[in-house]
CSV table of C-alpha atoms in Angstrom, one decimal:
chain,number,residue,atom,x,y,z
A,1,MET,CA,0.0,0.0,0.0
A,2,LYS,CA,1.4,3.4,-1.0
A,3,PHE,CA,0.9,6.7,0.8
A,4,ILE,CA,-2.7,7.3,1.8
A,5,SER,CA,-4.2,10.3,3.6
A,6,LYS,CA,-5.2,10.3,7.2
A,7,ALA,CA,-8.9,10.4,6.1
A,8,ALA,CA,-8.4,7.4,3.8
A,9,LEU,CA,-6.5,5.5,6.5
A,10,TYR,CA,-9.3,6.1,9.0
A,11,GLY,CA,-11.7,4.9,6.3
A,12,GLU,CA,-9.8,1.7,6.2
A,13,ILE,CA,-9.9,1.3,9.9
A,14,ASP,CA,-13.7,1.9,9.9
A,15,ARG,CA,-14.0,-0.8,7.2
A,16,ILE,CA,-12.0,-3.2,9.5
A,17,ARG,CA,-14.2,-2.3,12.4
A,18,THR,CA,-17.4,-2.7,10.4
A,19,GLU,CA,-16.3,-6.0,8.8
A,20,ASN,CA,-15.7,-7.3,12.3
A,21,GLY,CA,-18.9,-6.0,13.8
A,22,VAL,CA,-17.1,-3.6,16.2
A,23,LEU,CA,-18.3,-0.2,17.3
A,24,GLY,CA,-16.0,2.2,19.0
A,25,PRO,CA,-12.6,1.2,20.5
A,26,LEU,CA,-11.5,-2.2,19.4
A,27,ASP,CA,-9.9,-5.1,21.5
A,28,PRO,CA,-6.9,-6.0,19.4
A,29,TYR,CA,-6.5,-9.3,21.1
A,30,ALA,CA,-10.1,-10.3,20.3
A,31,LEU,CA,-9.6,-9.2,16.6
A,32,ALA,CA,-6.4,-11.3,16.3
A,33,ARG,CA,-8.2,-14.4,17.8
A,34,ARG,CA,-11.1,-13.9,15.3
A,35,HIS,CA,-8.7,-14.1,12.5
A,36,GLY,CA,-6.7,-17.0,13.8
A,37,ILE,CA,-3.7,-14.8,14.6
A,38,LYS,CA,-1.6,-16.2,17.4
A,39,ILE,CA,-0.3,-13.7,20.0
A,40,SER,CA,2.9,-14.5,21.8
A,41,VAL,CA,4.7,-12.5,24.5
A,42,TYR,CA,8.5,-12.9,24.4
A,43,GLU,CA,11.4,-11.2,26.1
A,44,PHE,CA,13.4,-9.8,23.2
A,45,ASP,CA,17.1,-9.0,23.5
A,46,SER,CA,16.4,-5.4,22.7
A,47,ARG,CA,13.9,-3.2,24.5
A,48,ARG,CA,13.7,-1.2,21.3
A,49,LEU,CA,11.8,-4.0,19.6
A,50,SER,CA,8.1,-3.5,20.3
A,51,GLY,CA,6.6,-6.3,18.2
A,52,VAL,CA,6.9,-8.5,15.2
A,53,LEU,CA,4.3,-9.8,12.7
A,54,MET,CA,5.1,-13.0,10.9
A,55,ARG,CA,2.7,-14.1,8.2
A,56,GLY,CA,2.6,-17.2,6.1
A,57,LYS,CA,0.2,-18.7,3.7
A,58,ARG,CA,-1.7,-20.5,6.4
A,59,ARG,CA,-1.1,-18.8,9.7
A,60,ALA,CA,0.2,-15.6,11.2
A,61,GLU,CA,1.7,-14.7,14.6
A,62,ILE,CA,2.2,-11.5,16.4
A,63,VAL,CA,5.1,-11.4,19.0
A,64,VAL,CA,5.2,-8.6,21.5
A,65,ASN,CA,8.0,-7.6,23.8
A,66,SER,CA,7.3,-8.8,27.4
A,67,SER,CA,9.4,-5.9,28.9
A,68,ARG,CA,6.5,-3.6,28.0
A,69,CYS,CA,3.5,-2.9,30.2
A,70,ALA,CA,0.1,-4.3,29.2
A,71,GLU,CA,-1.0,-1.1,27.6
A,72,ALA,CA,2.1,-0.8,25.4
A,73,ARG,CA,1.8,-4.5,24.4
A,74,ARG,CA,-1.9,-3.8,23.5
A,75,PHE,CA,-0.8,-0.9,21.2
A,76,ALA,CA,1.9,-3.1,19.6
A,77,VAL,CA,-0.7,-5.8,18.8
A,78,ALA,CA,-2.9,-3.1,17.2
A,79,HIS,CA,0.1,-1.8,15.3
A,80,GLU,CA,0.9,-5.2,13.9
A,81,LEU,CA,-2.8,-5.8,13.1
A,82,VAL,CA,-2.7,-2.7,10.9
A,83,HIS,CA,0.2,-4.2,9.0
A,84,TYR,CA,-1.6,-7.5,8.8
A,85,PHE,CA,-4.8,-6.0,7.2
A,86,LEU,CA,-3.3,-3.2,5.1
A,87,HIS,CA,0.2,-4.2,4.0
A,88,ASP,CA,1.7,-6.8,1.9
A,89,GLY,CA,4.7,-8.7,3.2
A,90,THR,CA,5.6,-11.7,5.3
A,91,GLU,CA,7.3,-10.0,8.2
A,92,PHE,CA,7.2,-6.7,10.0
A,93,MET,CA,9.7,-5.9,12.8
A,94,CYS,CA,8.8,-2.7,14.6
A,95,LEU,CA,11.5,-0.8,16.4
A,96,GLU,CA,11.0,2.1,18.9
A,97,ASP,CA,13.1,4.6,17.1
A,98,SER,CA,13.3,3.4,13.5
A,99,GLY,CA,12.6,5.9,10.8
A,100,VAL,CA,9.0,6.6,10.2
A,101,THR,CA,8.2,5.3,6.8
A,102,ALA,CA,4.8,5.6,5.2
A,103,LEU,CA,4.0,2.1,6.2
A,104,GLU,CA,5.0,2.7,9.8
A,105,TRP,CA,3.1,6.0,9.9
A,106,GLN,CA,0.0,4.1,8.7
A,107,ALA,CA,0.6,1.3,11.4
A,108,ASN,CA,1.0,3.9,14.1
A,109,GLU,CA,-1.8,6.1,13.2
A,110,GLY,CA,-4.1,3.2,12.3
A,111,ALA,CA,-3.4,1.5,15.7
A,112,ALA,CA,-4.3,4.8,17.4
A,113,GLU,CA,-7.5,5.0,15.5
A,114,LEU,CA,-8.3,1.3,16.4
A,115,LEU,CA,-7.8,1.9,20.0
A,116,LEU,CA,-8.7,5.6,20.4
A,117,PRO,CA,-11.3,6.3,17.6
A,118,TYR,CA,-11.1,10.0,16.9
A,119,ARG,CA,-14.8,10.8,17.4
A,120,ASP,CA,-14.9,8.8,20.7
A,121,PHE,CA,-11.6,10.5,21.8
A,122,LEU,CA,-12.8,14.0,20.9
A,123,SER,CA,-16.1,13.4,22.8
A,124,PHE,CA,-14.3,12.3,25.9
A,125,TYR,CA,-11.7,15.1,25.5
A,126,LYS,CA,-14.7,17.6,25.2
A,127,ASN,CA,-16.0,16.4,28.5
A,128,ILE,CA,-12.8,16.8,30.4
A,129,ARG,CA,-11.5,19.9,28.5
A,130,SER,CA,-11.8,22.1,31.6
A,131,LEU,CA,-9.7,19.6,33.6
A,132,TYR,CA,-7.2,19.5,30.6
A,133,ILE,CA,-6.8,23.3,30.9
A,134,ALA,CA,-6.4,23.2,34.7
A,135,ASP,CA,-4.3,20.0,35.1
A,136,GLU,CA,-3.0,18.6,31.8
A,137,ASP,CA,-1.2,15.6,33.4
A,138,ARG,CA,-4.4,14.5,35.3
A,139,ALA,CA,-6.4,14.9,32.1
A,140,VAL,CA,-4.0,12.8,30.2
A,141,ARG,CA,-4.1,10.1,32.8
A,142,ALA,CA,-8.0,10.2,32.7
A,143,LEU,CA,-7.9,9.7,28.9
A,144,ALA,CA,-5.3,6.9,29.2
A,145,LYS,CA,-7.5,5.1,31.7
A,146,GLU,CA,-10.6,5.5,29.6
A,147,PHE,CA,-9.0,4.0,26.5
A,148,SER,CA,-6.6,1.5,28.2
A,149,VAL,CA,-3.5,3.1,26.7
A,150,THR,CA,-0.5,4.7,28.2
A,151,PRO,CA,-0.2,8.5,28.9
A,152,GLY,CA,2.5,8.6,26.2
A,153,MET,CA,0.0,7.3,23.7
A,154,VAL,CA,-2.5,9.9,24.7
A,155,LYS,CA,0.0,12.7,24.2
A,156,THR,CA,0.9,11.4,20.8
A,157,ARG,CA,-2.9,11.2,20.0
A,158,LEU,CA,-3.4,14.7,21.1
A,159,LEU,CA,-0.6,15.9,18.8
A,160,SER,CA,-1.9,13.9,15.9
A,161,LEU,CA,-5.5,15.1,16.4
A,162,SER,CA,-4.6,18.7,17.0
A,163,PRO,CA,-6.3,20.0,13.7
A,164,GLU,CA,-9.5,18.0,14.7
A,165,ILE,CA,-9.3,19.4,18.3
A,166,ALA,CA,-9.0,22.9,16.8
A,167,GLN,CA,-12.2,22.2,14.8
A,168,LEU,CA,-13.9,21.1,18.1
A,169,GLU,CA,-12.7,24.1,19.9
A,170,ALA,CA,-14.0,26.4,17.1
A,171,GLY,CA,-17.5,25.0,17.7
A,172,THR,CA,-17.7,22.4,15.0
A,173,PRO,CA,-20.0,19.5,16.2
A,174,ILE,CA,-18.1,16.2,16.6
A,175,GLU,CA,-20.2,14.5,13.9
A,176,ASN,CA,-19.0,17.2,11.4
A,177,ILE,CA,-15.4,16.9,12.3
A,178,HIS,CA,-13.4,15.1,9.5
A,179,PRO,CA,-9.7,14.0,9.6
A,180,LEU,CA,-7.4,16.5,8.0
A,181,PRO,CA,-4.6,15.6,5.6
A,182,ARG,CA,-1.6,13.8,7.3
A,183,ARG,CA,0.8,16.7,6.8
A,184,ALA,CA,-1.6,19.1,8.5
A,185,ALA,CA,-1.7,16.7,11.5
A,186,ALA,CA,1.9,15.6,11.7
A,187,PRO,CA,3.5,16.1,15.1
A,188,ARG,CA,6.5,18.4,15.3
A,189,LYS,CA,8.8,15.7,16.6
A,190,LYS,CA,9.2,12.2,15.2
A,191,PRO,CA,6.6,9.9,16.5
A,192,SER,CA,7.5,6.6,18.1
A,193,ILE,CA,5.7,3.4,18.2
A,194,ASP,CA,7.1,2.8,21.7
A,195,VAL,CA,4.5,3.9,24.1
A,196,LEU,CA,6.2,4.0,27.4
A,197,CYS,CA,4.5,2.9,30.6
A,198,GLU,CA,4.1,6.1,32.4
A,199,GLY,CA,2.5,6.7,35.8
């Protein structure tokens, strides 16, 4: 799959959700089981290695790093599932600080959309916006708890959705907010698929 826009990627994630009868945030482990994908947890030699997808003609397996917390492993499974559904290839090895190629951007952003669907995320953000203004760290922890992800993932999602948050804060109803092009939403710093287990 070549470069696609953020809106097109979210459309692909919606298609995956619809085909699997899922509304809202998705349980990546349940989706993997549904498709016969084995999930293994293994202590890799390098902490930089988040996860690996190995795909053959008859079976596929996702292996995630046991040194990561449960929320980070959950993100790694979602990331590898995006590779599984959208990308050709037999093996994907995802490192914490590898260069962000188009495929890795799609896997990162797609995993975020699987776990923190932008409309659900914006709705929850809208409800705690006053808390976010008063105590950003506490609001980030509340978002992380709501979506079963790490605070680091929430911070990355807030950066990625900054154009959509701007639409929300300008008074656009959530149902009328649409994803903006990838370049408009790209965070200032290089994103990482490593979502550290923060407090």
